[in-house]
Amino acid sequence: MKGLNSPRFTIGAILVALSSANTAFAENAETEKLYDFDNKVHYYQTKIGEDNYKIKIKSDDYKHFSNQSVFLLRHAERLCRGNTFMLKVLEGVQEYERFPTKPRAYQPDLSVLLQCETKEDTSKGK
């Protein structure tokens, strides 16, 4: 009887350990679908590190592009709590024309990586 329960206990312990490891990872890299009412922007935000985020702004109409850009800068400032930040654009930069003469081709969502500098990071460089 003891021999039959021992492998089950071992397998159960391994499964619990693995599931808790996946849960910890999911909390850090969970993507949230959000909406900014002021700028009327739908976006997805994923926290990929302590001060690192991936932000994907849903592509919208041509006139709305400037709102998306302003939103991105203000949102980055808010997430980094006023600290210096760096944005790396992955895809989705649109050409800007005052009066487009032809319909705008499909543009991918504006996708960026946001890295916030912490107070410790700025003191290392000095």
PDB file of C-alpha atoms in Angstrom:
ATOM      1  CA  MET A   1       0.000   0.000   0.000  1.00  0.00           C
ATOM      2  CA  LYS A   2       2.806   2.360   0.871  1.00  0.00           C
ATOM      3  CA  GLY A   3       4.558   1.738  -2.446  1.00  0.00           C
ATOM      4  CA  LEU A   4       1.449   2.663  -4.504  1.00  0.00           C
ATOM      5  CA  ASN A   5       0.841   6.004  -2.778  1.00  0.00           C
ATOM      6  CA  SER A   6       4.464   7.150  -2.935  1.00  0.00           C
ATOM      7  CA  PRO A   7       4.581   7.666  -6.741  1.00  0.00           C
ATOM      8  CA  ARG A   8       1.201   9.437  -6.649  1.00  0.00           C
ATOM      9  CA  PHE A   9       2.444  11.760  -3.929  1.00  0.00           C
ATOM     10  CA  THR A  10       5.617  12.513  -5.894  1.00  0.00           C
ATOM     11  CA  ILE A  11       3.708  13.196  -9.114  1.00  0.00           C
ATOM     12  CA  GLY A  12       1.220  15.362  -7.227  1.00  0.00           C
ATOM     13  CA  ALA A  13       4.020  17.397  -5.637  1.00  0.00           C
ATOM     14  CA  ILE A  14       5.678  17.925  -9.025  1.00  0.00           C
ATOM     15  CA  LEU A  15       2.382  19.067 -10.605  1.00  0.00           C
ATOM     16  CA  VAL A  16       1.748  21.536  -7.771  1.00  0.00           C
ATOM     17  CA  ALA A  17       5.275  22.947  -8.131  1.00  0.00           C
ATOM     18  CA  LEU A  18       4.916  23.354 -11.887  1.00  0.00           C
ATOM     19  CA  SER A  19       1.481  24.952 -11.678  1.00  0.00           C
ATOM     20  CA  SER A  20       2.673  27.493  -9.111  1.00  0.00           C
ATOM     21  CA  ALA A  21       5.633  28.406 -11.339  1.00  0.00           C
ATOM     22  CA  ASN A  22       3.277  29.028 -14.273  1.00  0.00           C
ATOM     23  CA  THR A  23       0.975  31.127 -12.104  1.00  0.00           C
ATOM     24  CA  ALA A  24       3.844  33.380 -11.009  1.00  0.00           C
ATOM     25  CA  PHE A  25       4.875  33.883 -14.635  1.00  0.00           C
ATOM     26  CA  ALA A  26       1.304  34.592 -15.767  1.00  0.00           C
ATOM     27  CA  GLU A  27       0.854  37.354 -13.200  1.00  0.00           C
ATOM     28  CA  ASN A  28       3.873  39.229 -14.560  1.00  0.00           C
ATOM     29  CA  ALA A  29       3.150  38.788 -18.279  1.00  0.00           C
ATOM     30  CA  GLU A  30      -0.648  39.021 -18.258  1.00  0.00           C
ATOM     31  CA  THR A  31      -2.054  41.179 -21.054  1.00  0.00           C
ATOM     32  CA  GLU A  32      -4.776  43.621 -20.092  1.00  0.00           C
ATOM     33  CA  LYS A  33      -7.252  45.054 -22.598  1.00  0.00           C
ATOM     34  CA  LEU A  34      -7.890  48.694 -21.640  1.00  0.00           C
ATOM     35  CA  TYR A  35      -9.572  51.842 -22.937  1.00  0.00           C
ATOM     36  CA  ASP A  36      -8.592  55.476 -22.428  1.00  0.00           C
ATOM     37  CA  PHE A  37     -11.732  57.611 -22.387  1.00  0.00           C
ATOM     38  CA  ASP A  38      -9.958  60.965 -22.786  1.00  0.00           C
ATOM     39  CA  ASN A  39      -8.174  60.041 -26.011  1.00  0.00           C
ATOM     40  CA  LYS A  40     -10.664  57.346 -27.094  1.00  0.00           C
ATOM     41  CA  VAL A  41      -7.913  54.757 -27.518  1.00  0.00           C
ATOM     42  CA  HIS A  42      -8.235  50.978 -27.196  1.00  0.00           C
ATOM     43  CA  TYR A  43      -4.968  49.370 -26.132  1.00  0.00           C
ATOM     44  CA  TYR A  44      -3.390  46.231 -24.730  1.00  0.00           C
ATOM     45  CA  GLN A  45      -0.804  46.444 -21.972  1.00  0.00           C
ATOM     46  CA  THR A  46       1.542  43.659 -20.881  1.00  0.00           C
ATOM     47  CA  LYS A  47       3.921  44.025 -17.964  1.00  0.00           C
ATOM     48  CA  ILE A  48       7.042  42.116 -19.018  1.00  0.00           C
ATOM     49  CA  GLY A  49       9.333  43.166 -16.180  1.00  0.00           C
ATOM     50  CA  GLU A  50       9.431  45.337 -13.094  1.00  0.00           C
ATOM     51  CA  ASP A  51       9.629  48.574 -15.113  1.00  0.00           C
ATOM     52  CA  ASN A  52       9.091  47.218 -18.634  1.00  0.00           C
ATOM     53  CA  TYR A  53       5.855  47.122 -20.592  1.00  0.00           C
ATOM     54  CA  LYS A  54       4.646  46.191 -24.050  1.00  0.00           C
ATOM     55  CA  ILE A  55       1.843  48.443 -25.254  1.00  0.00           C
ATOM     56  CA  LYS A  56      -0.207  47.809 -28.376  1.00  0.00           C
ATOM     57  CA  ILE A  57      -2.581  50.570 -29.489  1.00  0.00           C
ATOM     58  CA  LYS A  58      -5.395  49.414 -31.751  1.00  0.00           C
ATOM     59  CA  SER A  59      -5.216  50.873 -35.252  1.00  0.00           C
ATOM     60  CA  ASP A  60      -7.960  53.388 -35.894  1.00  0.00           C
ATOM     61  CA  ASP A  61      -8.946  55.939 -38.504  1.00  0.00           C
ATOM     62  CA  TYR A  62      -6.414  58.340 -40.027  1.00  0.00           C
ATOM     63  CA  LYS A  63      -7.520  61.413 -38.049  1.00  0.00           C
ATOM     64  CA  HIS A  64      -7.176  59.519 -34.778  1.00  0.00           C
ATOM     65  CA  PHE A  65      -3.440  58.816 -35.256  1.00  0.00           C
ATOM     66  CA  SER A  66      -2.338  62.016 -33.483  1.00  0.00           C
ATOM     67  CA  ASN A  67      -4.510  61.109 -30.459  1.00  0.00           C
ATOM     68  CA  GLN A  68      -2.824  57.707 -30.285  1.00  0.00           C
ATOM     69  CA  SER A  69       0.637  59.265 -30.314  1.00  0.00           C
ATOM     70  CA  VAL A  70      -0.176  61.810 -27.610  1.00  0.00           C
ATOM     71  CA  PHE A  71      -1.837  59.104 -25.533  1.00  0.00           C
ATOM     72  CA  LEU A  72       1.279  56.926 -25.789  1.00  0.00           C
ATOM     73  CA  LEU A  73       3.568  59.658 -24.443  1.00  0.00           C
ATOM     74  CA  ARG A  74       1.235  60.602 -21.594  1.00  0.00           C
ATOM     75  CA  HIS A  75       0.589  56.974 -20.665  1.00  0.00           C
ATOM     76  CA  ALA A  76       4.332  56.204 -20.627  1.00  0.00           C
ATOM     77  CA  GLU A  77       4.898  59.187 -18.330  1.00  0.00           C
ATOM     78  CA  ARG A  78       2.173  57.916 -15.996  1.00  0.00           C
ATOM     79  CA  LEU A  79       3.427  54.307 -15.942  1.00  0.00           C
ATOM     80  CA  CYS A  80       6.987  55.433 -15.208  1.00  0.00           C
ATOM     81  CA  ARG A  81       5.784  57.763 -12.448  1.00  0.00           C
ATOM     82  CA  GLY A  82       7.575  60.804 -13.876  1.00  0.00           C
ATOM     83  CA  ASN A  83      10.925  59.031 -14.322  1.00  0.00           C
ATOM     84  CA  THR A  84      12.818  59.081 -17.604  1.00  0.00           C
ATOM     85  CA  PHE A  85      11.603  56.452 -20.056  1.00  0.00           C
ATOM     86  CA  MET A  86      12.534  54.940 -23.394  1.00  0.00           C
ATOM     87  CA  LEU A  87      10.075  53.883 -26.098  1.00  0.00           C
ATOM     88  CA  LYS A  88      11.063  51.403 -28.787  1.00  0.00           C
ATOM     89  CA  VAL A  89       8.603  51.231 -31.663  1.00  0.00           C
ATOM     90  CA  LEU A  90       8.128  47.687 -32.941  1.00  0.00           C
ATOM     91  CA  GLU A  91       5.584  48.389 -35.691  1.00  0.00           C
ATOM     92  CA  GLY A  92       2.685  50.562 -36.738  1.00  0.00           C
ATOM     93  CA  VAL A  93       4.165  54.020 -37.418  1.00  0.00           C
ATOM     94  CA  GLN A  94       1.910  55.734 -39.911  1.00  0.00           C
ATOM     95  CA  GLU A  95       2.818  58.316 -42.497  1.00  0.00           C
ATOM     96  CA  TYR A  96       1.190  61.651 -41.731  1.00  0.00           C
ATOM     97  CA  GLU A  97      -0.298  63.744 -44.524  1.00  0.00           C
ATOM     98  CA  ARG A  98      -2.484  66.752 -43.887  1.00  0.00           C
ATOM     99  CA  PHE A  99      -4.866  65.949 -46.747  1.00  0.00           C
ATOM    100  CA  PRO A 100      -4.534  62.335 -47.893  1.00  0.00           C
ATOM    101  CA  THR A 101      -5.394  61.960 -51.567  1.00  0.00           C
ATOM    102  CA  LYS A 102      -6.083  58.230 -51.463  1.00  0.00           C
ATOM    103  CA  PRO A 103      -7.561  55.862 -48.881  1.00  0.00           C
ATOM    104  CA  ARG A 104      -5.075  54.862 -46.237  1.00  0.00           C
ATOM    105  CA  ALA A 105      -3.879  51.305 -46.568  1.00  0.00           C
ATOM    106  CA  TYR A 106      -4.347  48.959 -43.635  1.00  0.00           C
ATOM    107  CA  GLN A 107      -1.857  49.815 -40.900  1.00  0.00           C
ATOM    108  CA  PRO A 108      -0.818  47.408 -38.165  1.00  0.00           C
ATOM    109  CA  ASP A 109      -1.503  48.346 -34.551  1.00  0.00           C
ATOM    110  CA  LEU A 110       1.047  50.687 -32.997  1.00  0.00           C
ATOM    111  CA  SER A 111       3.197  48.372 -30.899  1.00  0.00           C
ATOM    112  CA  VAL A 112       5.949  49.651 -28.558  1.00  0.00           C
ATOM    113  CA  LEU A 113       8.193  48.517 -25.742  1.00  0.00           C
ATOM    114  CA  LEU A 114       8.362  50.882 -22.778  1.00  0.00           C
ATOM    115  CA  GLN A 115      11.329  50.824 -20.417  1.00  0.00           C
ATOM    116  CA  CYS A 116      11.239  53.033 -17.337  1.00  0.00           C
ATOM    117  CA  GLU A 117      14.464  54.159 -15.719  1.00  0.00           C
ATOM    118  CA  THR A 118      14.551  53.912 -11.963  1.00  0.00           C
ATOM    119  CA  LYS A 119      16.442  56.212  -9.608  1.00  0.00           C
ATOM    120  CA  GLU A 120      19.151  53.538  -9.160  1.00  0.00           C
ATOM    121  CA  ASP A 121      19.675  53.323 -12.947  1.00  0.00           C
ATOM    122  CA  THR A 122      20.352  57.059 -13.282  1.00  0.00           C
ATOM    123  CA  SER A 123      22.910  57.110 -10.467  1.00  0.00           C
ATOM    124  CA  LYS A 124      24.951  54.289 -12.071  1.00  0.00           C
ATOM    125  CA  GLY A 125      25.751  56.423 -15.100  1.00  0.00           C
ATOM    126  CA  LYS A 126      27.247  59.267 -13.030  1.00  0.00           C
TER     127      LYS A 126
END
